[in-house]
XYZ file of C-alpha atoms in Angstrom:
785
model
C 83.185 2.045 32.745
C 83.792 1.473 29.284
C 82.947 5.191 28.420
C 85.174 6.506 31.265
C 88.316 4.441 29.792
C 87.724 5.840 26.329
C 89.443 8.917 25.196
C 87.862 12.238 25.728
C 87.147 13.084 21.985
C 85.544 9.705 21.550
C 83.324 10.056 24.666
C 82.319 13.527 23.687
C 81.526 12.272 20.156
C 79.436 9.449 21.261
C 77.354 11.576 23.791
C 76.784 14.195 20.771
C 75.762 11.314 18.511
C 73.298 10.082 21.195
C 71.734 13.322 21.926
C 71.481 14.111 18.211
C 69.684 10.725 17.340
C 67.290 11.315 20.297
C 66.401 14.892 19.720
C 66.807 15.358 15.869
C 63.303 16.296 14.423
C 64.089 14.555 11.067
C 66.454 11.477 11.096
C 67.215 12.145 7.442
C 68.506 15.459 8.391
C 70.468 14.274 11.246
C 72.193 11.793 9.128
C 72.979 14.022 6.257
C 75.662 16.549 5.586
C 75.034 20.227 4.685
C 77.036 22.393 2.933
C 79.249 24.959 4.626
C 77.564 28.234 5.397
C 74.027 26.802 4.724
C 72.159 28.393 7.809
C 72.040 28.483 11.681
C 69.970 25.356 11.880
C 72.960 23.238 10.814
C 73.893 23.040 14.510
C 71.778 19.873 14.916
C 73.694 17.991 12.040
C 76.705 15.727 12.121
C 78.568 17.971 9.875
C 78.356 20.987 12.343
C 81.303 23.368 12.091
C 81.535 25.514 15.368
C 83.830 28.236 13.893
C 81.812 28.682 10.788
C 78.656 28.747 12.890
C 80.095 31.560 15.100
C 81.263 33.571 12.081
C 77.927 33.336 10.499
C 76.133 34.151 13.736
C 78.309 37.397 14.426
C 77.656 38.543 10.615
C 74.057 38.160 11.124
C 73.144 39.251 14.755
C 73.986 42.442 16.653
C 75.181 42.372 20.354
C 71.858 42.258 21.767
C 71.139 39.314 19.612
C 74.425 37.405 20.511
C 73.467 37.911 24.186
C 70.015 36.562 23.670
C 71.359 33.672 21.569
C 73.804 33.075 24.609
C 70.921 32.724 26.875
C 68.937 30.621 24.656
C 71.911 28.222 24.059
C 72.713 28.153 27.806
C 68.982 27.103 28.587
C 68.920 24.526 25.840
C 72.202 23.140 27.339
C 70.826 22.876 30.707
C 67.801 21.016 29.330
C 69.824 18.790 27.445
C 71.697 17.891 30.474
C 68.581 17.206 32.545
C 67.200 15.061 29.940
C 70.302 13.045 29.454
C 70.425 12.576 33.269
C 66.846 11.278 33.228
C 67.630 9.026 30.334
C 70.525 7.437 32.156
C 68.386 6.961 35.225
C 65.647 5.113 33.372
C 68.131 2.812 31.626
C 70.095 2.106 34.975
C 66.576 0.922 36.437
C 66.080 -1.252 33.590
C 69.498 -2.731 33.840
C 68.981 -3.369 37.643
C 65.445 -5.065 36.859
C 67.032 -7.280 34.364
C 69.959 -8.278 36.587
C 67.395 -9.257 39.175
C 65.631 -11.339 36.722
C 68.509 -13.146 35.495
C 69.500 -14.006 39.228
C 66.030 -15.521 39.934
C 66.153 -17.634 36.820
C 69.645 -18.977 37.683
C 68.281 -19.920 41.272
C 65.289 -21.643 39.899
C 67.167 -23.898 37.421
C 69.213 -25.384 40.067
C 67.947 -29.049 40.727
C 66.108 -29.245 37.408
C 68.656 -31.430 35.749
C 68.318 -34.189 38.387
C 64.475 -34.060 37.999
C 64.667 -34.592 34.267
C 66.916 -37.457 34.599
C 64.345 -39.111 36.984
C 61.594 -38.424 34.454
C 63.431 -39.949 31.757
C 63.916 -43.199 33.666
C 60.256 -43.499 34.387
C 59.407 -42.982 30.942
C 61.757 -45.767 29.604
C 60.281 -48.068 32.446
C 56.820 -47.528 31.157
C 57.642 -48.093 27.543
C 59.389 -51.464 28.424
C 56.315 -52.751 30.243
C 54.037 -51.625 27.438
C 55.926 -53.586 24.784
C 55.736 -56.693 27.106
C 52.078 -56.466 27.372
C 51.729 -55.940 23.563
C 53.901 -58.975 22.898
C 51.773 -61.104 25.203
C 48.427 -60.171 23.987
C 49.216 -60.051 20.174
C 48.186 -63.365 19.368
C 44.821 -63.210 21.271
C 43.981 -59.899 19.609
C 44.337 -61.222 16.328
C 42.178 -64.171 16.976
C 39.430 -61.843 18.705
C 39.396 -59.703 15.541
C 39.038 -62.735 13.313
C 35.960 -63.888 15.303
C 34.371 -60.456 15.148
C 34.729 -60.547 11.352
C 33.262 -63.944 11.211
C 30.223 -62.771 13.484
C 29.637 -59.772 11.144
C 29.781 -61.955 8.113
C 27.276 -64.451 9.655
C 25.053 -61.520 10.621
C 25.017 -60.505 6.806
C 24.360 -63.920 5.781
C 21.438 -64.369 8.403
C 20.036 -61.054 7.157
C 20.149 -62.275 3.489
C 18.323 -65.436 4.374
C 15.562 -63.552 6.446
C 15.354 -60.711 3.751
C 12.245 -62.075 1.913
C 10.539 -62.525 5.083
C 11.284 -58.991 6.264
C 10.063 -57.916 2.824
C 6.845 -59.602 3.097
C 6.210 -58.022 6.638
C 7.115 -54.545 5.305
C 4.523 -55.094 2.491
C 1.887 -56.157 4.888
C 2.495 -53.139 7.013
C 2.951 -50.881 4.035
C 6.373 -49.952 5.508
C 7.731 -49.425 1.788
C 10.587 -47.139 2.945
C 12.019 -49.719 5.135
C 11.604 -52.405 2.660
C 13.512 -50.426 0.000
C 16.155 -49.666 2.558
C 16.470 -53.526 3.482
C 16.689 -54.441 -0.207
C 19.254 -51.739 -1.092
C 21.412 -52.714 1.690
C 21.455 -56.385 0.296
C 22.078 -55.474 -3.115
C 25.973 -55.752 -3.143
C 25.804 -59.270 -1.766
C 23.264 -60.190 -4.262
C 25.385 -58.869 -7.107
C 28.390 -60.853 -5.726
C 26.888 -64.208 -4.751
C 23.404 -63.871 -6.081
C 24.047 -66.524 -8.782
C 25.569 -69.173 -6.390
C 25.071 -69.205 -2.724
C 21.980 -66.843 -2.276
C 20.195 -67.723 -5.413
C 16.866 -68.787 -3.984
C 17.052 -65.604 -1.487
C 17.580 -63.284 -4.303
C 14.622 -64.881 -6.347
C 12.338 -64.494 -3.557
C 13.455 -60.883 -2.653
C 13.172 -59.783 -6.289
C 9.509 -61.184 -6.265
C 8.738 -59.141 -3.068
C 10.366 -56.140 -4.602
C 8.122 -56.496 -7.920
C 5.193 -56.473 -5.574
C 6.510 -53.277 -3.732
C 7.150 -51.620 -7.199
C 3.755 -52.316 -8.188
C 2.323 -50.699 -4.924
C 4.361 -47.800 -5.223
C 3.310 -47.177 -8.709
C -0.291 -47.369 -7.565
C 0.354 -44.779 -4.812
C 2.237 -42.580 -7.332
C -0.896 -42.303 -9.705
C -3.679 -42.489 -6.994
C -5.679 -39.262 -6.837
C -6.766 -40.017 -3.216
C -3.026 -40.063 -2.089
C -1.503 -36.809 -1.122
C 1.211 -35.030 -3.065
C 3.722 -35.781 -0.369
C 2.791 -39.492 -0.434
C 3.044 -39.604 -4.113
C 6.524 -37.846 -3.965
C 7.864 -40.451 -1.531
C 6.575 -43.302 -3.700
C 8.610 -41.719 -6.657
C 11.742 -41.379 -4.467
C 11.518 -45.030 -3.540
C 10.902 -46.332 -6.994
C 13.994 -44.293 -8.068
C 16.030 -46.039 -5.262
C 14.815 -49.233 -6.697
C 16.352 -48.174 -10.094
C 13.005 -48.172 -11.504
C 12.987 -45.864 -14.769
C 10.868 -43.040 -13.141
C 11.788 -40.626 -16.007
C 9.139 -42.304 -18.236
C 6.586 -41.235 -15.474
C 7.813 -37.654 -15.415
C 5.155 -36.200 -17.739
C 2.196 -37.893 -15.753
C 3.737 -36.685 -12.594
C 4.005 -33.244 -13.521
C 0.340 -33.300 -15.007
C -0.755 -34.414 -11.428
C 1.366 -31.736 -9.967
C -0.316 -29.275 -12.107
C -3.889 -30.373 -11.403
C -3.127 -30.163 -7.780
C -2.449 -26.429 -7.992
C -6.088 -25.790 -8.785
C -7.071 -26.553 -5.189
C -4.574 -23.884 -3.952
C -5.970 -21.429 -6.413
C -9.621 -21.802 -5.437
C -8.771 -21.354 -1.730
C -7.425 -17.738 -2.449
C -10.794 -17.114 -3.895
C -12.830 -18.705 -1.144
C -11.002 -16.759 1.628
C -12.051 -13.459 0.037
C -15.516 -14.407 -0.270
C -15.809 -15.778 3.255
C -14.056 -12.856 4.816
C -16.366 -10.352 3.106
C -19.526 -12.291 4.037
C -18.369 -12.734 7.610
C -19.023 -10.536 10.570
C -16.293 -9.549 13.151
C -16.906 -12.290 15.405
C -16.700 -15.008 12.578
C -13.696 -13.376 10.814
C -11.031 -14.552 13.093
C -12.381 -18.091 13.044
C -12.464 -18.260 9.264
C -9.093 -16.656 8.804
C -7.486 -19.183 11.474
C -9.408 -22.003 9.844
C -8.250 -21.052 6.192
C -4.620 -20.299 7.183
C -4.256 -23.784 8.675
C -5.864 -25.620 5.530
C -3.938 -23.394 3.155
C -0.651 -23.729 4.980
C -0.860 -27.535 5.007
C -1.525 -27.456 1.168
C 1.313 -25.117 0.257
C 3.567 -27.264 2.579
C 2.771 -30.235 0.884
C 3.293 -28.575 -2.501
C 6.832 -27.465 -1.434
C 7.746 -30.786 -0.104
C 6.555 -32.244 -3.566
C 8.986 -29.694 -5.307
C 11.754 -30.558 -2.993
C 11.300 -34.313 -3.983
C 10.935 -33.651 -7.557
C 14.096 -31.861 -7.613
C 15.864 -35.029 -6.051
C 13.927 -37.346 -8.428
C 14.283 -35.275 -11.763
C 17.344 -33.246 -11.467
C 16.636 -31.724 -14.896
C 13.266 -30.502 -13.911
C 14.097 -27.084 -12.512
C 12.734 -25.147 -15.365
C 9.555 -26.911 -15.295
C 9.235 -26.465 -11.453
C 9.881 -22.954 -11.818
C 7.217 -22.443 -14.448
C 4.634 -24.170 -12.340
C 5.656 -21.933 -9.259
C 5.246 -18.873 -11.318
C 1.728 -20.130 -12.795
C 0.599 -20.660 -9.268
C 1.454 -16.986 -8.212
C 0.047 -15.543 -11.426
C -3.224 -17.532 -11.095
C -3.278 -16.372 -7.492
C -3.341 -12.751 -8.642
C -5.725 -13.371 -11.457
C -8.103 -14.892 -8.962
C -7.815 -12.029 -6.830
C -8.455 -9.573 -9.519
C -11.501 -11.384 -10.383
C -12.940 -11.331 -6.910
C -12.048 -7.283 -6.978
C -15.058 -6.820 -9.339
C -17.060 -7.308 -6.129
C -16.514 -4.887 -3.273
C -13.470 -6.097 -1.399
C -12.349 -4.236 1.860
C -8.807 -3.304 2.305
C -8.193 -5.663 5.388
C -9.412 -8.613 3.282
C -7.118 -7.564 0.365
C -4.126 -7.350 2.677
C -4.911 -10.578 4.085
C -4.962 -12.142 0.658
C -1.781 -10.319 -0.089
C 0.015 -11.636 2.767
C -1.025 -15.277 2.088
C 0.227 -14.933 -1.445
C 3.618 -13.550 -0.086
C 3.967 -16.185 2.519
C 3.417 -18.887 -0.384
C 6.028 -17.047 -2.231
C 8.583 -17.183 0.504
C 7.965 -20.899 1.352
C 8.618 -21.805 -2.506
C 11.435 -19.497 -2.795
C 13.121 -21.384 0.187
C 13.107 -24.820 -1.776
C 13.537 -23.335 -5.242
C 15.779 -20.142 -4.921
C 16.641 -20.370 -8.558
C 13.232 -19.244 -9.525
C 13.597 -15.719 -7.912
C 10.093 -15.979 -7.154
C 9.954 -12.923 -4.996
C 11.136 -10.725 -7.821
C 8.466 -12.210 -10.086
C 5.922 -11.664 -7.585
C 6.665 -7.809 -7.505
C 6.064 -7.688 -11.227
C 2.931 -9.665 -11.212
C 1.281 -7.972 -8.164
C 1.683 -4.530 -9.656
C -1.521 -5.231 -12.062
C -3.415 -6.634 -8.934
C -2.741 -3.770 -6.767
C -3.286 -1.363 -9.535
C -6.666 -2.749 -10.324
C -7.530 -2.919 -6.574
C -7.067 0.973 -6.454
C -8.874 1.504 -9.659
C -11.847 -0.800 -8.533
C -12.127 1.236 -5.165
C -12.583 4.425 -7.222
C -15.037 2.536 -9.595
C -17.235 1.493 -6.518
C -17.152 5.046 -5.225
C -18.465 6.328 -8.451
C -21.090 3.769 -8.520
C -22.244 4.692 -5.103
C -22.480 8.485 -6.061
C -24.382 7.587 -9.331
C -26.650 5.234 -7.286
C -27.672 8.023 -5.002
C -28.521 10.195 -8.128
C -30.587 7.462 -9.596
C -32.980 7.402 -6.854
C -34.524 10.689 -8.219
C -37.531 9.689 -10.502
C -40.112 11.905 -12.140
C -43.456 11.123 -10.457
C -46.402 13.128 -12.440
C -44.106 15.622 -13.768
C -42.812 16.457 -10.382
C -40.671 14.628 -7.729
C -41.945 13.577 -4.350
C -41.807 15.848 -1.179
C -38.139 15.987 0.158
C -36.973 13.366 -2.488
C -34.411 15.665 -3.878
C -32.937 16.769 -0.601
C -32.668 13.032 0.418
C -31.079 12.366 -2.828
C -28.668 15.321 -2.404
C -27.571 14.377 1.124
C -27.084 10.816 0.011
C -24.887 11.825 -2.756
C -22.861 14.140 -0.674
C -22.314 11.402 2.031
C -21.389 8.841 -0.672
C -18.901 11.402 -2.068
C -17.400 12.740 0.926
C -17.411 9.902 3.347
C -16.597 7.293 0.657
C -13.559 9.365 -0.159
C -12.275 9.624 3.188
C -12.841 5.699 3.658
C -10.817 5.350 0.447
C -8.063 7.421 1.799
C -8.068 5.438 5.121
C -7.815 2.182 3.121
C -4.951 3.393 0.972
C -3.360 4.510 4.106
C -3.355 1.023 5.506
C -1.721 -0.168 2.232
C 1.080 2.334 2.606
C 1.663 1.769 6.203
C 1.569 -2.076 6.108
C 5.162 -3.548 6.499
C 4.753 -6.356 4.025
C 7.716 -6.475 1.834
C 5.607 -6.676 -1.195
C 3.898 -3.253 -0.430
C 6.944 -1.626 0.985
C 8.766 -1.945 -2.277
C 5.707 -0.728 -4.193
C 4.902 2.198 -1.889
C 5.862 4.854 -4.406
C 3.884 3.212 -7.165
C 0.655 2.943 -4.926
C 1.017 6.559 -4.094
C 1.256 7.472 -7.894
C -1.842 5.269 -8.614
C -3.881 6.966 -5.836
C -3.053 10.382 -7.021
C -3.910 9.394 -10.615
C -6.990 7.471 -9.342
C -8.443 10.627 -7.713
C -7.820 12.735 -10.898
C -9.616 10.309 -13.101
C -12.280 9.559 -10.619
C -13.271 13.378 -10.672
C -13.023 13.319 -14.452
C -15.173 10.185 -14.585
C -17.693 11.679 -12.176
C -18.188 14.751 -14.319
C -18.798 12.450 -17.330
C -21.303 10.501 -15.351
C -23.094 13.804 -14.279
C -23.143 14.637 -17.926
C -24.688 11.188 -18.852
C -27.248 11.190 -16.068
C -28.374 14.940 -17.042
C -28.874 13.770 -20.603
C -26.192 16.185 -22.015
C -23.982 13.401 -23.505
C -24.834 9.880 -24.956
C -24.114 6.738 -23.128
C -20.820 4.927 -23.972
C -20.726 1.053 -24.040
C -19.079 1.118 -20.594
C -22.194 2.910 -19.177
C -24.526 0.684 -20.901
C -26.326 -0.557 -17.616
C -26.541 3.026 -16.522
C -28.254 4.115 -19.764
C -30.592 1.249 -19.490
C -31.947 2.676 -16.366
C -32.267 6.168 -17.724
C -34.102 5.070 -20.965
C -37.163 3.833 -19.244
C -37.898 7.375 -18.045
C -37.230 10.955 -19.187
C -34.602 13.022 -17.505
C -35.990 14.582 -14.314
C -35.430 18.324 -13.833
C -35.083 17.776 -10.141
C -32.007 15.450 -10.909
C -30.488 18.135 -13.061
C -30.892 20.665 -10.085
C -29.479 18.096 -7.553
C -26.422 17.589 -9.997
C -25.953 21.267 -10.101
C -25.806 21.601 -6.354
C -23.615 18.645 -5.899
C -21.165 20.145 -8.383
C -21.081 23.180 -6.264
C -20.404 20.885 -3.123
C -17.610 18.947 -5.010
C -15.925 22.406 -5.727
C -16.370 24.044 -2.442
C -16.254 21.291 0.140
C -15.060 17.827 -1.142
C -12.054 18.913 -3.070
C -10.643 20.990 -0.170
C -11.163 18.150 2.303
C -9.929 15.502 -0.049
C -6.773 17.548 -0.790
C -6.087 18.183 2.789
C -6.595 14.450 3.917
C -4.482 13.348 1.038
C -1.598 15.988 1.992
C -1.659 14.555 5.621
C -1.146 10.939 4.298
C 1.598 12.103 1.818
C 3.484 13.739 4.466
C 3.926 10.429 6.247
C 5.707 9.254 2.947
C 7.816 12.134 2.093
C 9.787 10.056 -0.521
C 6.700 8.745 -2.301
C 5.008 9.856 -5.576
C 8.171 10.988 -7.155
C 7.335 9.157 -10.482
C 3.849 10.753 -10.456
C 5.243 14.274 -10.884
C 7.407 12.996 -13.766
C 4.672 11.208 -15.622
C 1.782 13.868 -15.094
C -0.305 11.547 -13.041
C -0.793 14.087 -9.821
C -4.094 15.060 -8.649
C -4.732 18.672 -9.650
C -7.453 20.137 -7.296
C -7.455 23.531 -8.874
C -8.183 22.097 -12.223
C -11.045 19.774 -11.022
C -12.506 22.885 -9.136
C -12.635 24.777 -12.379
C -14.303 21.949 -14.270
C -17.061 21.406 -11.532
C -17.636 25.120 -11.096
C -18.253 25.293 -14.828
C -20.509 22.087 -14.692
C -22.656 23.491 -11.694
C -23.214 26.639 -14.140
C -24.292 24.511 -16.901
C -26.620 22.177 -15.047
C -28.367 25.051 -13.338
C -28.873 26.704 -16.854
C -30.061 23.318 -18.010
C -32.613 23.104 -15.146
C -33.895 26.465 -15.969
C -34.159 25.611 -19.538
C -35.995 22.259 -19.096
C -38.293 24.150 -16.624
C -38.958 26.992 -19.205
C -39.396 24.590 -21.967
C -42.336 22.939 -19.891
C -43.838 26.355 -19.547
C -43.293 27.204 -23.133
C -45.046 24.011 -24.187
C -48.115 24.980 -22.080
C -48.211 28.393 -23.562
C -47.975 26.900 -27.106
C -51.000 24.838 -26.402
C -52.867 27.810 -24.985
C -52.219 30.167 -27.834
C -52.395 27.648 -30.730
C -55.603 25.754 -29.880
C -58.314 28.513 -29.961
C -59.383 30.810 -32.876
C -58.614 34.159 -31.525
C -60.516 35.952 -34.131
C -63.912 34.327 -33.051
C -62.987 34.357 -29.182
C -65.998 34.787 -26.819
C -66.157 37.356 -24.150
C -64.081 36.500 -21.046
C -66.187 34.967 -18.261
C -63.287 33.891 -16.042
C -59.593 33.584 -15.746
C -58.398 30.955 -18.181
C -57.258 27.536 -16.729
C -53.903 28.009 -18.463
C -53.042 30.436 -15.584
C -53.694 27.706 -12.896
C -51.234 25.360 -14.854
C -48.648 28.047 -15.043
C -48.758 28.877 -11.353
C -48.567 25.084 -10.724
C -45.356 24.793 -12.834
C -43.841 27.671 -10.795
C -44.999 26.004 -7.647
C -43.174 22.971 -8.633
C -40.157 24.976 -9.446
C -40.432 26.594 -5.787
C -40.876 23.110 -4.253
C -37.623 21.818 -6.009
C -35.527 24.670 -5.421
C -36.500 24.968 -1.832
C -35.150 21.292 -1.211
C -31.759 22.002 -2.810
C -30.831 25.827 -3.209
C -30.312 28.173 -0.124
C -32.427 31.307 0.439
C -30.986 34.563 -0.921
C -31.575 38.129 -0.128
C -34.692 39.408 -1.752
C -34.009 42.371 -3.819
C -36.615 45.146 -4.154
C -35.690 46.582 -7.673
C -38.542 49.055 -7.398
C -36.482 51.264 -5.122
C -33.876 51.855 -8.107
C -34.569 54.792 -10.250
C -34.879 53.039 -13.600
C -37.273 50.502 -12.164
C -39.486 53.203 -10.335
C -39.710 55.393 -13.544
C -40.529 52.289 -15.683
C -43.157 50.790 -13.225
C -44.808 54.011 -12.473
C -45.073 55.252 -15.927
C -46.224 51.871 -17.140
C -49.013 51.753 -14.364
C -50.225 55.093 -15.173
C -50.573 54.499 -18.880
C -52.307 51.083 -18.109
C -54.807 52.910 -15.608
C -55.576 55.688 -18.430
C -56.223 53.201 -21.008
C -58.481 51.064 -18.829
C -60.625 54.176 -18.030
C -61.505 54.738 -21.642
C -64.377 52.820 -23.069
C -64.739 53.456 -26.709
C -62.432 52.157 -29.498
C -61.084 55.656 -30.564
C -60.010 56.545 -27.125
C -58.465 53.082 -26.698
C -56.512 53.601 -30.014
C -55.395 56.915 -28.873
C -54.259 55.377 -25.483
C -52.277 52.636 -27.567
C -50.428 55.412 -29.477
C -49.419 57.083 -26.141
C -48.243 53.790 -25.000
C -45.918 53.214 -27.677
C -44.739 56.885 -27.608
C -44.043 56.366 -23.905
C -41.893 53.197 -24.447
C -39.546 55.359 -26.478
C -38.751 57.644 -23.350
C -38.650 54.740 -20.927
C -35.303 54.029 -19.022
C -34.002 50.689 -20.092
C -34.962 47.925 -17.638
C -32.245 45.183 -16.831
C -34.380 42.019 -17.482
C -31.979 39.249 -17.563
C -29.186 39.084 -15.233
C -26.761 36.492 -13.939
C -28.409 33.421 -12.514
C -27.203 32.823 -8.885
C -27.288 29.537 -6.806
C -30.384 30.953 -4.768
C -33.963 30.060 -4.818
C -35.136 33.608 -5.736
C -32.658 33.992 -8.591
C -33.833 30.811 -10.268
C -37.505 31.134 -9.799
C -37.309 34.680 -11.054
C -35.323 33.899 -14.072
C -37.790 31.003 -14.956
C -40.717 33.462 -14.671
C -38.908 36.074 -16.785
C -38.278 33.492 -19.547
C -41.933 32.287 -19.341
C -43.323 35.744 -19.744
C -40.909 36.251 -22.569
C -42.206 33.064 -24.426
C -45.764 34.566 -23.429
C -45.082 37.693 -25.181
C -43.692 35.911 -28.271
C -46.767 33.655 -28.638
C -49.092 36.606 -28.226
C -47.363 38.473 -31.135
C -47.994 35.531 -33.379
C -51.758 35.596 -33.087
C -54.397 38.068 -34.483
C -56.859 38.854 -31.766
C -60.349 40.166 -31.665
C -61.749 42.347 -28.989
C -62.713 39.556 -26.614
C -59.420 37.753 -27.151
C -57.448 40.821 -26.129
C -59.611 41.049 -23.152
C -59.077 37.624 -22.034
C -55.420 38.191 -22.258
C -55.710 41.352 -20.260
C -57.555 39.501 -17.652
C -55.314 36.679 -17.270
C -52.179 38.999 -17.224
C -53.896 41.217 -14.529
C -54.487 38.316 -12.406
C -50.917 36.888 -12.723
C -49.338 40.125 -11.510
C -49.860 39.616 -7.811
C -48.648 35.860 -7.511
C -45.698 36.606 -9.946
C -44.515 39.440 -7.781
C -44.883 37.299 -4.729
C -42.673 34.633 -6.216
C -39.981 36.920 -7.978
C -37.355 38.990 -6.546
C -37.217 41.517 -9.401
C -40.889 43.042 -9.291
C -39.752 45.975 -11.770
C -38.845 43.550 -14.621
C -41.939 41.398 -13.821
C -44.128 44.542 -14.259
C -42.267 45.464 -17.397
C -42.630 42.143 -18.972
C -46.218 41.879 -18.114
C -46.936 45.229 -19.606
C -45.090 44.092 -22.662
C -47.576 41.187 -23.070
C -50.299 43.593 -23.003
C -48.667 46.114 -25.402
C -48.091 43.092 -27.754
C -51.606 41.829 -27.568
C -52.818 45.380 -28.321
C -50.429 45.335 -31.517
C -52.082 42.271 -32.592
C -55.596 43.151 -31.851
C -58.143 44.485 -34.415
C -60.292 46.293 -31.712
C -58.098 46.706 -28.603
C -60.733 47.836 -26.364
C -59.871 46.904 -22.776
C -62.188 45.687 -20.092
C -63.649 48.236 -17.723
C -61.980 48.296 -14.350
C -64.934 47.272 -12.491
C -65.565 44.136 -14.555
C -61.862 43.389 -14.498
C -61.701 43.640 -10.668
C -64.960 41.421 -10.176
C -63.459 38.566 -12.539
C -60.205 38.935 -10.536
C -61.909 38.711 -7.073
C -63.843 35.608 -8.115
C -60.739 33.801 -9.285
C -59.017 34.812 -6.064
C -61.748 33.438 -3.871
C -62.141 30.346 -5.987
C -58.426 29.681 -5.515
C -58.579 30.289 -1.728
C -61.369 27.882 -1.457
C -59.486 25.223 -3.437
C -56.430 25.647 -1.251
C -58.343 25.409 2.107
C -60.020 22.202 0.736
C -56.710 20.792 -0.187
C -55.112 21.713 3.085
C -57.856 20.342 5.424
C -57.510 16.718 4.438
C -53.866 17.125 4.745
C -53.979 18.528 8.408
C -56.466 15.716 9.260
């Protein structure tokens, strides 16, 4: 109605302001003024000029643009009218709702004033009656309060008079805490009236307190009392104003002595759990846990009491707590010199960690959990190292079972030792990895925080283990001298010579490490590391990573060295035999040959021993018939034809002529490949040893000067050796060549190189062959029986 009464211009202006404030995109723009002729957007501002806007619009737009602008402005006007209408309807509804609310409030208020007046009258009536009651009971209340004070005073007086008797009863019952509580409660009265009214009571009470103090001191320094009882005695003495600071040194000495029992129990549980079986283990663990928890709780309560008794003893208590944890780990490290399982080690760590948490609860200033992290690193690292050390001892122990027995090892002993070494290495490594996996997967806070370091220690441990294993193999083979750390191992080796069979086992075990153990361990280690992808970062930075390729190269080289060492050891034995054979007799005065010399049997026995050893350790290879090769065929056929021609001639002149032909024929022989690369097969090793033995035989022959009988003896021995050596060796052409070289060398050193007649040679060889068969049958028959 007010809007309708206002002038038309004011009404239009107010409507325009209303719409502008409601639809303006930017209030700051709506309230500001724009310069004339700014833009077409000025239509939404308060300073809008219609004429200027139309002039600007006509200048910038054509007819079609003006028509389009007309249509748009008509649509906007229609929309604005609709919105304004909706706004008016909404506000009208709100006005109606407000009017209805005011009407309801007005109707509800009617009659409230009368009720309020009635309430005020009732309140005034209650107040007047309450004042009347208070006035009437005032005197009686004061009298009652006075009587109550008198009664309390009488009770206190009676308590003072009964105090000596009460203290005596407490002394008999050893209820010293109640006695101290009674006496300290009476102290204010004794201080006020002890010299007048209650002099006798005070004197009797002090005598009883002196007895209590003496008894408490006895408990404090008694070894039979528990730590908690002694701590309670110290607290009571302090409440009696006894100078306990003078007893501080002795109390802490007692506390330090009591820690020895806790430390010994850590070692006892490790021994008990290792020696128990699965059925006893749970009972032992439960019994120890109960006993240890009781001792630790007693120590914790003592620490709590000492903090109250000696407020300045915090540093000493922290030092005692740190010493306790340190000695726990020191005892654990001492027991790790024995073989300790991962499960037992985890139990010990959990017990120590529980102790840390209990002490840390009453002594948080010690930060004992952080200290435990630092101290435990040495123990856990030593445990990892001890596990690898025990594994190394297991593998070495399997190798130490190989002992020489009358120049040869017992049947199947090498194979048993090799299998034991393989099993100790591979199974021991797998068990080791499973144990380390238990450490890494355990949820103990101590281990979770050290997980990356444990992974680094395991990686470094495997690297160092295989390096130490290579050194140990060199020590067992005698290639290096023992160090002070390996003194016990060297003492076991000094009593006996190094067995050639042991060297052969070491060679094959190195092959096993390279081809089987390293890949299996690497695969298992990778699977474990995959479970802890964030672990091991420090190892890569510090170069402590396990390098399988490098270790494989080391053991590949070691296997070849040990195999060559075995061949050299066996060849040396044969060389010693040959040296005795050719240096003992006087070859100038040698008698005519009657039979094959006994050194041939010894030589073949050595080769049989070699065959027995390699049969247990090495695999069988493909036998090579090198006679089929062109160079071997030409050499062998030419050598045999020359030998047969020489043996057919009987006089010295023709023998010398044959010798000359042999020398000439050697100049035209094709080169025979005698020494080839040694392979890890039975045939290759045996053939190499035979070749080296024949080469030594040739050199020993060249050092002697022979008569005709001596030359014929060598001819007989060499001819007998042809058949068994060819059966043992894989390179027959090279064997034939070396045997012929021995004959040629003997003829060179002979004064009268006349060979034996073929019939005589064959007769002696057949006799030796029959004798050998008879001996073999006689040896085999008792064995079969």
